[in-house]
Short mmCIF file of N, CA and C in Angstrom, two decimals:
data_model
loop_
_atom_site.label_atom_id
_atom_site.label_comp_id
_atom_site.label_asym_id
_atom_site.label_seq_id
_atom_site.Cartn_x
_atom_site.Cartn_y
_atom_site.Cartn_z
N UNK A 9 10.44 4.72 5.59
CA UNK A 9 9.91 5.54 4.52
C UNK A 9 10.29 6.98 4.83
N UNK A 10 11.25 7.85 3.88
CA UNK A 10 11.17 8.83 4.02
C UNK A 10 10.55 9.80 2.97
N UNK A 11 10.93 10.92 3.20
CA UNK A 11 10.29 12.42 2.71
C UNK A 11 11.17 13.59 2.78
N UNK A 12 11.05 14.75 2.42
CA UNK A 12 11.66 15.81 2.64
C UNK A 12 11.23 15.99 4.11
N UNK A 13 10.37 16.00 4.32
CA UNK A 13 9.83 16.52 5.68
C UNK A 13 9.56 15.45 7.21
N UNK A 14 9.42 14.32 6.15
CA UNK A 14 8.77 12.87 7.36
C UNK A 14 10.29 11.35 7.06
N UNK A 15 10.44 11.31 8.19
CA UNK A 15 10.46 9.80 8.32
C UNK A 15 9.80 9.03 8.83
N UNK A 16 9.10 7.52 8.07
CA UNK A 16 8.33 6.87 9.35
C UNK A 16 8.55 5.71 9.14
N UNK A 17 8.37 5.04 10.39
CA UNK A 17 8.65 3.89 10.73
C UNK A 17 7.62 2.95 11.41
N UNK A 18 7.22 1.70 10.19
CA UNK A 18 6.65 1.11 10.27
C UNK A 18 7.08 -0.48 10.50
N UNK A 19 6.38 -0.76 11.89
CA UNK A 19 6.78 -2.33 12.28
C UNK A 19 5.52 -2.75 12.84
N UNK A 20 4.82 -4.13 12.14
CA UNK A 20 4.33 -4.60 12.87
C UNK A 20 2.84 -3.79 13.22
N UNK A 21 3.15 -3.79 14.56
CA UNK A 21 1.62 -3.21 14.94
C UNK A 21 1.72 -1.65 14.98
N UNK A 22 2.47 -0.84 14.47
CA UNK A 22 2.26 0.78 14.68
C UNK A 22 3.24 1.25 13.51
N UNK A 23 2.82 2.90 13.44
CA UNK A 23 3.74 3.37 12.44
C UNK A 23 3.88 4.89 13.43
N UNK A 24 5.13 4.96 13.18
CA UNK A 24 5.82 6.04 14.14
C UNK A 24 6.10 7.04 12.77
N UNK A 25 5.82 8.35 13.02
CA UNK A 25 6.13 9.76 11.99
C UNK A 25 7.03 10.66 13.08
N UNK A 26 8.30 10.67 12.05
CA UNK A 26 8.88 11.87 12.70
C UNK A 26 9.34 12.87 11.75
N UNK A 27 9.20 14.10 12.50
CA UNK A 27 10.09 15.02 11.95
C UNK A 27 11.52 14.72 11.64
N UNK A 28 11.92 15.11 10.27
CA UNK A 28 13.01 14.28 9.50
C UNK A 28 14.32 14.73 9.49
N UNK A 29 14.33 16.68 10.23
CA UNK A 29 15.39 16.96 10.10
C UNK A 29 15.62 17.30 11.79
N UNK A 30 14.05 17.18 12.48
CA UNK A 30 14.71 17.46 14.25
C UNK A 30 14.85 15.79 14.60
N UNK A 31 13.89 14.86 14.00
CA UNK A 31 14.01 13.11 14.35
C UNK A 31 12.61 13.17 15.35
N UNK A 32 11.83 14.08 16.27
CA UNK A 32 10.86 14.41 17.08
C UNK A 32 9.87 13.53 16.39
N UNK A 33 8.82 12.91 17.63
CA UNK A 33 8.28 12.33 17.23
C UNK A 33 6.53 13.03 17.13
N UNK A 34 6.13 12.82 15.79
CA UNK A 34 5.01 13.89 15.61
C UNK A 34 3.80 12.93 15.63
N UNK A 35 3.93 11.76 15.37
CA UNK A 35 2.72 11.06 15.56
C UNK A 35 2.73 9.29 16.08
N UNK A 36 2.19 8.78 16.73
CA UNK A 36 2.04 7.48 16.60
C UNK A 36 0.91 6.66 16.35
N UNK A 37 0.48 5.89 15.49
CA UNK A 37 -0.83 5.21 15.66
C UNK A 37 -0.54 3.35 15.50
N UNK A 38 -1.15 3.41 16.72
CA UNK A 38 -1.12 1.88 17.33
C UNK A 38 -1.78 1.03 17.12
N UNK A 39 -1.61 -0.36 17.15
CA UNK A 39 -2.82 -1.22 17.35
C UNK A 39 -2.88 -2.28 15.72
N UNK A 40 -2.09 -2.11 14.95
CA UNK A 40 -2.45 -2.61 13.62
C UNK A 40 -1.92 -4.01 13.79
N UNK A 41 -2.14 -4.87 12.70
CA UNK A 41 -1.54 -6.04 12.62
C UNK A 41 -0.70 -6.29 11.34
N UNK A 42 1.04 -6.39 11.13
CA UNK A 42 1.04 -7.13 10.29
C UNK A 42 1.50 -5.86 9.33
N UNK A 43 1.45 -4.32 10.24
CA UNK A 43 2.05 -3.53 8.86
C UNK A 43 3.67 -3.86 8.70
N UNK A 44 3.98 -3.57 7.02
CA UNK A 44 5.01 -3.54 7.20
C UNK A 44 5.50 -2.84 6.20
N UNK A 45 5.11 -1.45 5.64
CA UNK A 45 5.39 -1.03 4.58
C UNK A 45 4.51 0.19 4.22
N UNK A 46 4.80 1.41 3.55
CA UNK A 46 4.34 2.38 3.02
C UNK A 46 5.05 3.25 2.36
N UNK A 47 4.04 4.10 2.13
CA UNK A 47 4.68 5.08 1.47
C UNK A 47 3.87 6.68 1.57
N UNK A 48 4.82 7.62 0.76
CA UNK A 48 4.03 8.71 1.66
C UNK A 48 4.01 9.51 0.45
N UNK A 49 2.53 10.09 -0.32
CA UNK A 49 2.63 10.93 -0.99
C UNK A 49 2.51 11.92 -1.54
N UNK A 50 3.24 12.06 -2.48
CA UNK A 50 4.53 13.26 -3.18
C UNK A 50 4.55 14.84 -2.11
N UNK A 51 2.85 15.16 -2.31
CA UNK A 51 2.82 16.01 -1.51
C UNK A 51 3.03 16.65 0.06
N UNK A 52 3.17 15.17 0.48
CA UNK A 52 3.25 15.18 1.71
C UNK A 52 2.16 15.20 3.00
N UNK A 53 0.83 14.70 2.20
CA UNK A 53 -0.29 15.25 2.46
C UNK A 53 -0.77 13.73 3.67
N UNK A 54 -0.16 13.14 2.81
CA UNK A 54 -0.74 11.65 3.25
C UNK A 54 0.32 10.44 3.13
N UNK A 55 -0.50 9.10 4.28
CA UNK A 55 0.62 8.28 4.30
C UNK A 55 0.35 7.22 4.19
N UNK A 56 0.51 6.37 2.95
CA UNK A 56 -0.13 4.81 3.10
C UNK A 56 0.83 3.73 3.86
N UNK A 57 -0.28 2.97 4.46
CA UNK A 57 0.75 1.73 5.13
C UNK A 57 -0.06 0.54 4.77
N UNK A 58 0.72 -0.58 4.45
CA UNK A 58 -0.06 -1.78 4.28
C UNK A 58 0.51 -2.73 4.75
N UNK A 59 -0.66 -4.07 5.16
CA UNK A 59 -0.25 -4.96 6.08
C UNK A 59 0.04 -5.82 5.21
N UNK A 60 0.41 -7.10 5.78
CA UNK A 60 0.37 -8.07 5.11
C UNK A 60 -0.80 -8.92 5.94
N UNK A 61 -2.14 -8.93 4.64
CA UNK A 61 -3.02 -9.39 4.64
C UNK A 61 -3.92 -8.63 3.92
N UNK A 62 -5.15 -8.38 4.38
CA UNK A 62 -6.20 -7.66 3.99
C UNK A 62 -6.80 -6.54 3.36
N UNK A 63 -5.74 -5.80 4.17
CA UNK A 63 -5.95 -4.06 4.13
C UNK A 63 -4.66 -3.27 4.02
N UNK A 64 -5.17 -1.76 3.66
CA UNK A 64 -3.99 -0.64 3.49
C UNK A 64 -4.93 0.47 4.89
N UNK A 65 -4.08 1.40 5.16
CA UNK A 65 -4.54 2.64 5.89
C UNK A 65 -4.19 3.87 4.75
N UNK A 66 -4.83 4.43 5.35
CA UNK A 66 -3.87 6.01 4.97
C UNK A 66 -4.12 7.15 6.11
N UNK A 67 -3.25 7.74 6.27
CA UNK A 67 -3.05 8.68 7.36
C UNK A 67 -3.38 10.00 7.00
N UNK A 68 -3.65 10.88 7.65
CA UNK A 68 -3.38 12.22 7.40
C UNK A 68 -2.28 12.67 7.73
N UNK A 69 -1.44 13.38 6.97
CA UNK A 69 -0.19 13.99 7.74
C UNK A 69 -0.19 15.29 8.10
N UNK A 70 -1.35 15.81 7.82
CA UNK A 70 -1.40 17.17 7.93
C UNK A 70 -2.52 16.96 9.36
N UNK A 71 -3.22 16.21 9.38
CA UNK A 71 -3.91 15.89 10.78
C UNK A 71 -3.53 15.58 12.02
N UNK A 72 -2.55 14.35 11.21
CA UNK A 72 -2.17 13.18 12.19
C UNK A 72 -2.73 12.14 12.74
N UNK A 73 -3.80 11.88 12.02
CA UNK A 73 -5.06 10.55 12.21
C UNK A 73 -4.98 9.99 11.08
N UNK A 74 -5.60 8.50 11.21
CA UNK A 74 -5.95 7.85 10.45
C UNK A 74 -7.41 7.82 9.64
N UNK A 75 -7.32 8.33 8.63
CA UNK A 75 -8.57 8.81 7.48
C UNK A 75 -9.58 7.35 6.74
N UNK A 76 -8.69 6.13 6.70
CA UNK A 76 -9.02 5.19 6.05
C UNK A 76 -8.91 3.99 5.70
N UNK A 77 -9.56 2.81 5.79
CA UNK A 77 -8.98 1.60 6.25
C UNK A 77 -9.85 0.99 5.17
N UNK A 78 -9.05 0.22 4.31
CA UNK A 78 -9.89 -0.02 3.06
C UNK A 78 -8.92 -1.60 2.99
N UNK A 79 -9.81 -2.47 2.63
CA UNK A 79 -9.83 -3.83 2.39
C UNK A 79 -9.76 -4.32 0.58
N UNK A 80 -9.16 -5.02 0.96
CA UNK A 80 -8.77 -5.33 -0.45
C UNK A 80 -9.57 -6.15 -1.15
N UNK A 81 -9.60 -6.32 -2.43
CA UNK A 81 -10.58 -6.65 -3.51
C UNK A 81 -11.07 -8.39 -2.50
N UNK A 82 -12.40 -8.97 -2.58
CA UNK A 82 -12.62 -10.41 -2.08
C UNK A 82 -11.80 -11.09 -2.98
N UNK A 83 -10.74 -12.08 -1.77
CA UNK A 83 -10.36 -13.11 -2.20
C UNK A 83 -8.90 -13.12 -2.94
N UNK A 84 -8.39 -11.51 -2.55
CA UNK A 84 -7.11 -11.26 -2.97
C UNK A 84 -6.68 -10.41 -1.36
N UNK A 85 -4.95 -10.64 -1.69
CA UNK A 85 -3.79 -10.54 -0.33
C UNK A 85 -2.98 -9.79 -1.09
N UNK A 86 -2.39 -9.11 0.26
CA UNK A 86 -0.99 -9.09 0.26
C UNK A 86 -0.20 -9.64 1.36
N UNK A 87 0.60 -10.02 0.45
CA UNK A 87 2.07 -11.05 1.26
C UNK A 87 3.05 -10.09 0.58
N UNK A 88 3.95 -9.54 1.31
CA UNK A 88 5.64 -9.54 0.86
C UNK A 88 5.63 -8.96 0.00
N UNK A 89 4.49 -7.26 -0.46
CA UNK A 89 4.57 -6.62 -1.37
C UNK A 89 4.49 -4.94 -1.49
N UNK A 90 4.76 -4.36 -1.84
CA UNK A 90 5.12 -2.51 -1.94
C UNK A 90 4.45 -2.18 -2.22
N UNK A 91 3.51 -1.22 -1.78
CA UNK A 91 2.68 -0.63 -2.79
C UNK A 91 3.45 0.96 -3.02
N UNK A 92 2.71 1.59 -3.78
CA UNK A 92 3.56 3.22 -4.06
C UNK A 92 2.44 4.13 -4.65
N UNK A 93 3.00 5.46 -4.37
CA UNK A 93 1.88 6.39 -4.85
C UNK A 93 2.18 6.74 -6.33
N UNK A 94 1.73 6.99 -7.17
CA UNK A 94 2.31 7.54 -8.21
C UNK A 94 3.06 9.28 -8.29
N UNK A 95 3.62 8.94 -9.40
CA UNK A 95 4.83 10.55 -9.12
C UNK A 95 3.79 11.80 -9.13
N UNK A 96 2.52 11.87 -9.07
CA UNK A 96 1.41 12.94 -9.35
C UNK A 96 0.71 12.58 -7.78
N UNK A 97 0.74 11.33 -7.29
CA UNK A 97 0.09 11.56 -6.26
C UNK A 97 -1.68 11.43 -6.64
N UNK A 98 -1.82 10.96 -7.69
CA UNK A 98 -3.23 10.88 -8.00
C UNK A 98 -3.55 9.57 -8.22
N UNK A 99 -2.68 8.61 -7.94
CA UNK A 99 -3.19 7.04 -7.73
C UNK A 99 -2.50 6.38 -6.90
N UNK A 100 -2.77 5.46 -6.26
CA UNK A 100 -2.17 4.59 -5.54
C UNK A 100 -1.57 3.25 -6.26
N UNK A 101 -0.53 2.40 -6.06
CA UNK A 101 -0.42 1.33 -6.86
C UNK A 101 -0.38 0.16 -5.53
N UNK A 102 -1.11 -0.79 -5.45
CA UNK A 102 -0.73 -1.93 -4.72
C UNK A 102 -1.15 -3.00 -5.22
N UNK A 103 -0.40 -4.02 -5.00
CA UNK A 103 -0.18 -5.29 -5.70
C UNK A 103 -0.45 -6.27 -4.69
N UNK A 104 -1.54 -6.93 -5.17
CA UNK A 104 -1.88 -8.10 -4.53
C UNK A 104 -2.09 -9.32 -5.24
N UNK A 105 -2.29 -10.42 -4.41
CA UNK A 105 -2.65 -12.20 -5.25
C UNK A 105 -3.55 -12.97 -4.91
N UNK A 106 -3.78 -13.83 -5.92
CA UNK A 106 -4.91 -14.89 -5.29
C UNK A 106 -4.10 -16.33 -5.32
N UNK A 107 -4.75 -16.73 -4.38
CA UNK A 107 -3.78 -18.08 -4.39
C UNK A 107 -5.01 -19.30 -4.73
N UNK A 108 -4.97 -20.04 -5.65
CA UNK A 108 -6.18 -20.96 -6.36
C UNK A 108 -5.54 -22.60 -6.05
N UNK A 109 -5.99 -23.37 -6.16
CA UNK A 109 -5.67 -24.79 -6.40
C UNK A 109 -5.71 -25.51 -4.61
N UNK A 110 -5.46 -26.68 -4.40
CA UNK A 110 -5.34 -27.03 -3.15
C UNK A 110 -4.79 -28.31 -3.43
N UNK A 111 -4.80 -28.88 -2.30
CA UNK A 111 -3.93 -29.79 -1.38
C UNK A 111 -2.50 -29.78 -2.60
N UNK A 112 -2.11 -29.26 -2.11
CA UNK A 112 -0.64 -28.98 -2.24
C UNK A 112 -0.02 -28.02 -3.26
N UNK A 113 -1.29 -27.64 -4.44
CA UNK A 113 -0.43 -28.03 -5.92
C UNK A 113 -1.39 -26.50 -6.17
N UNK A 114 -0.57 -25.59 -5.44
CA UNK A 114 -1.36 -23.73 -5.50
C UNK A 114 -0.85 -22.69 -6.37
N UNK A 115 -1.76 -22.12 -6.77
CA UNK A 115 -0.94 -21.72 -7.96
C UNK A 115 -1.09 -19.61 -7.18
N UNK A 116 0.21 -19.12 -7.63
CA UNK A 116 -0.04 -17.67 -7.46
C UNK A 116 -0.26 -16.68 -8.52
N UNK A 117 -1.57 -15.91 -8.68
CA UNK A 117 -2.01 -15.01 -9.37
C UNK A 117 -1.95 -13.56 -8.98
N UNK A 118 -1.20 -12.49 -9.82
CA UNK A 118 -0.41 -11.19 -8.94
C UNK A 118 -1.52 -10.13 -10.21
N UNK A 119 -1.99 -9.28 -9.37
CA UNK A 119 -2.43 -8.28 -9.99
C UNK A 119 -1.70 -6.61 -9.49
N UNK A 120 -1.89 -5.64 -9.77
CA UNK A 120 -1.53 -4.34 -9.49
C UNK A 120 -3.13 -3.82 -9.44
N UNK A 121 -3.64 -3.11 -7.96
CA UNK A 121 -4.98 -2.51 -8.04
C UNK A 121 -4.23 -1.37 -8.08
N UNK A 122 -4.96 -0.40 -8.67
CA UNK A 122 -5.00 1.45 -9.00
C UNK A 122 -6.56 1.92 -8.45
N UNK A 123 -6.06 2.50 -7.27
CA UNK A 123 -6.83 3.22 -6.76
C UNK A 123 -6.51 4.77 -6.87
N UNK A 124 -7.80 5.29 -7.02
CA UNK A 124 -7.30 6.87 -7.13
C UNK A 124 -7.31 7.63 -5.46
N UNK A 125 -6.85 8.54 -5.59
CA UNK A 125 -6.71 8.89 -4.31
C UNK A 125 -7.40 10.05 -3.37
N UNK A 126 -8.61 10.54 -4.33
CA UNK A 126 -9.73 11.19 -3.43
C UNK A 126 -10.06 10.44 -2.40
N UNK A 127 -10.86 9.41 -2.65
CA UNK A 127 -11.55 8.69 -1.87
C UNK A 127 -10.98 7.26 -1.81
N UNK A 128 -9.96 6.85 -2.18
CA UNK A 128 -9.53 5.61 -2.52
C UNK A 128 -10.08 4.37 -2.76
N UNK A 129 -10.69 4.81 -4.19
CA UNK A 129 -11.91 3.95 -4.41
C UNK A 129 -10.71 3.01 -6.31
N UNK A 130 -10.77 2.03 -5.80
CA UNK A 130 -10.32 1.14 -6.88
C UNK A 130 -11.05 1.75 -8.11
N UNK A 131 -9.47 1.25 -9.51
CA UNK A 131 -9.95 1.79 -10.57
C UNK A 131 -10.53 0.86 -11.73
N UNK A 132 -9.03 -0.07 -11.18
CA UNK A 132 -9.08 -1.46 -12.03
C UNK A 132 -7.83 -1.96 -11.33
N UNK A 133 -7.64 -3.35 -11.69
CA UNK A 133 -6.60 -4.36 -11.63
C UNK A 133 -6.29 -4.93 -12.59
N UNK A 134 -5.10 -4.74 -12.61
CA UNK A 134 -4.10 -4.94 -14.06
C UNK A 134 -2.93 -6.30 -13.57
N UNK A 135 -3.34 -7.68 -14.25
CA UNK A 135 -2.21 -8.85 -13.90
C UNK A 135 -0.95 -8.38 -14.43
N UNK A 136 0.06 -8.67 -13.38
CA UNK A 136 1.60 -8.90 -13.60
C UNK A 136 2.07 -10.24 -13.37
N UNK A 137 3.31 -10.38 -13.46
CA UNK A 137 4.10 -11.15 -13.58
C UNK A 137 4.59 -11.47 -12.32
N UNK A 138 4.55 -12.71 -11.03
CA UNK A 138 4.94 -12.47 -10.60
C UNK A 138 6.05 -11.70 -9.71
N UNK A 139 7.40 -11.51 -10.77
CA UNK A 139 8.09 -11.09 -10.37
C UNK A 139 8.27 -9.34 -10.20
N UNK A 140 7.36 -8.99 -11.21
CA UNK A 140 6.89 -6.86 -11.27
C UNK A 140 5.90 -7.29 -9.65
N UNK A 141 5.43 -7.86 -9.37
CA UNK A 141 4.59 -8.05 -7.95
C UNK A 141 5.54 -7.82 -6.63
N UNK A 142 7.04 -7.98 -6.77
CA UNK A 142 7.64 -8.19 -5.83
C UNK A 142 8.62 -7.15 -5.98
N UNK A 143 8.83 -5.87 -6.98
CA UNK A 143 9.72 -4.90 -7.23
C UNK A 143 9.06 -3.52 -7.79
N UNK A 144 9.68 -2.58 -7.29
CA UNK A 144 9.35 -1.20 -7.71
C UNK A 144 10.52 -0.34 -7.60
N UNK A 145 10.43 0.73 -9.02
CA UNK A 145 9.29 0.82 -9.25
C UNK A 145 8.52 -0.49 -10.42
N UNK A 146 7.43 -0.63 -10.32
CA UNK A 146 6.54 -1.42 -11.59
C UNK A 146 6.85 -0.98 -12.88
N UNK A 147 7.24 -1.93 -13.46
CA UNK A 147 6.84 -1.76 -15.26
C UNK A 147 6.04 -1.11 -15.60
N UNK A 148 6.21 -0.46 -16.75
CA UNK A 148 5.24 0.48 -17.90
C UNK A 148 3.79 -1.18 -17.59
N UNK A 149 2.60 -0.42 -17.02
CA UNK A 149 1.72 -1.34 -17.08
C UNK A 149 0.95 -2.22 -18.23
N UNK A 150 0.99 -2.83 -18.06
CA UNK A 150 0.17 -3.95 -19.26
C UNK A 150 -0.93 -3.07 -19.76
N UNK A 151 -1.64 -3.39 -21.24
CA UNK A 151 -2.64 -3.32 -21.99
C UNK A 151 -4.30 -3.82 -20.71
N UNK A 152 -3.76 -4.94 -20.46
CA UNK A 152 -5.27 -5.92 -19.86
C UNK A 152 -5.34 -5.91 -18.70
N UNK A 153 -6.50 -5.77 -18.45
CA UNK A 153 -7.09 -5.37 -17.19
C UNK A 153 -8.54 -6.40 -16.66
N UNK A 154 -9.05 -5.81 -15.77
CA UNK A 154 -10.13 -6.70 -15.48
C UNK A 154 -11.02 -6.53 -15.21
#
């Protein structure tokens, strides 16, 4: 994930921030499970990372700590998906699923949550299509919500 100012690099259990035009390394935070993805936004203020599973973080970049560890709606994931800030930096977009049915025959349900980004408190969840679940940027969002 880069920036004018940040590159970072997220694997697994840590996300490494560096300065983008010396490469120096300005922050590390350890210990996660399963990140594999973020994004950093517009302003430069902050840095989301999300795992695959449960939860997103967000960082301070102007701190260099981690501000927030927020769990995703009961009974919805992420697997194998992007989330992004919007071009204002005043919402978050991440896309998660529920997986319904059993012994064998499961069906996948993909929503987009919009969280705003004071407090990163969910706004609503809006169903997509599987395949807007797995690419960004996202489609002009749907009418229906939940």
């Amino acid at each position: 994930v880069t920036s004018d100012r940040y590159t970072v690099r997220v694997s697994g259990g840590s996300v490494r921030v560096c300065d983008r035009a010396t490469g120096e390394e300005l922050a590390r935070f350890k210990g996660y499970n399963y990140l594999y993805t973020g994004d950093i936004k517009p302003d430069e203020s902050e840095l989301f990372a999300l795992e695959n599973g449960k939860h997103f973080y967000i960082f301070s970049l102007k701190e260099m700590r981690q501000t927030h560890r927020i769990t995703l709606p009961k009974t919805y994931r992420c697997v194998d998906m992007y989330g992004e800030y919007s071009e204002d930096g005043k919402t978050l977009y991440v896309p998660v699923c529920r997986i319904t049915g059993s012994d064998g025959e499961h069906e996948y349900h993909y929503y987009v949550c919009e969280y705003e980004t004071d407090g990163y408190t969910l706004r609503k969840m809006t169903p997509v299509e599987e395949e807007a679940a797995h690419h960004w940027p996202l489609p002009p969002q749907q009418t229906e919500t939940l």
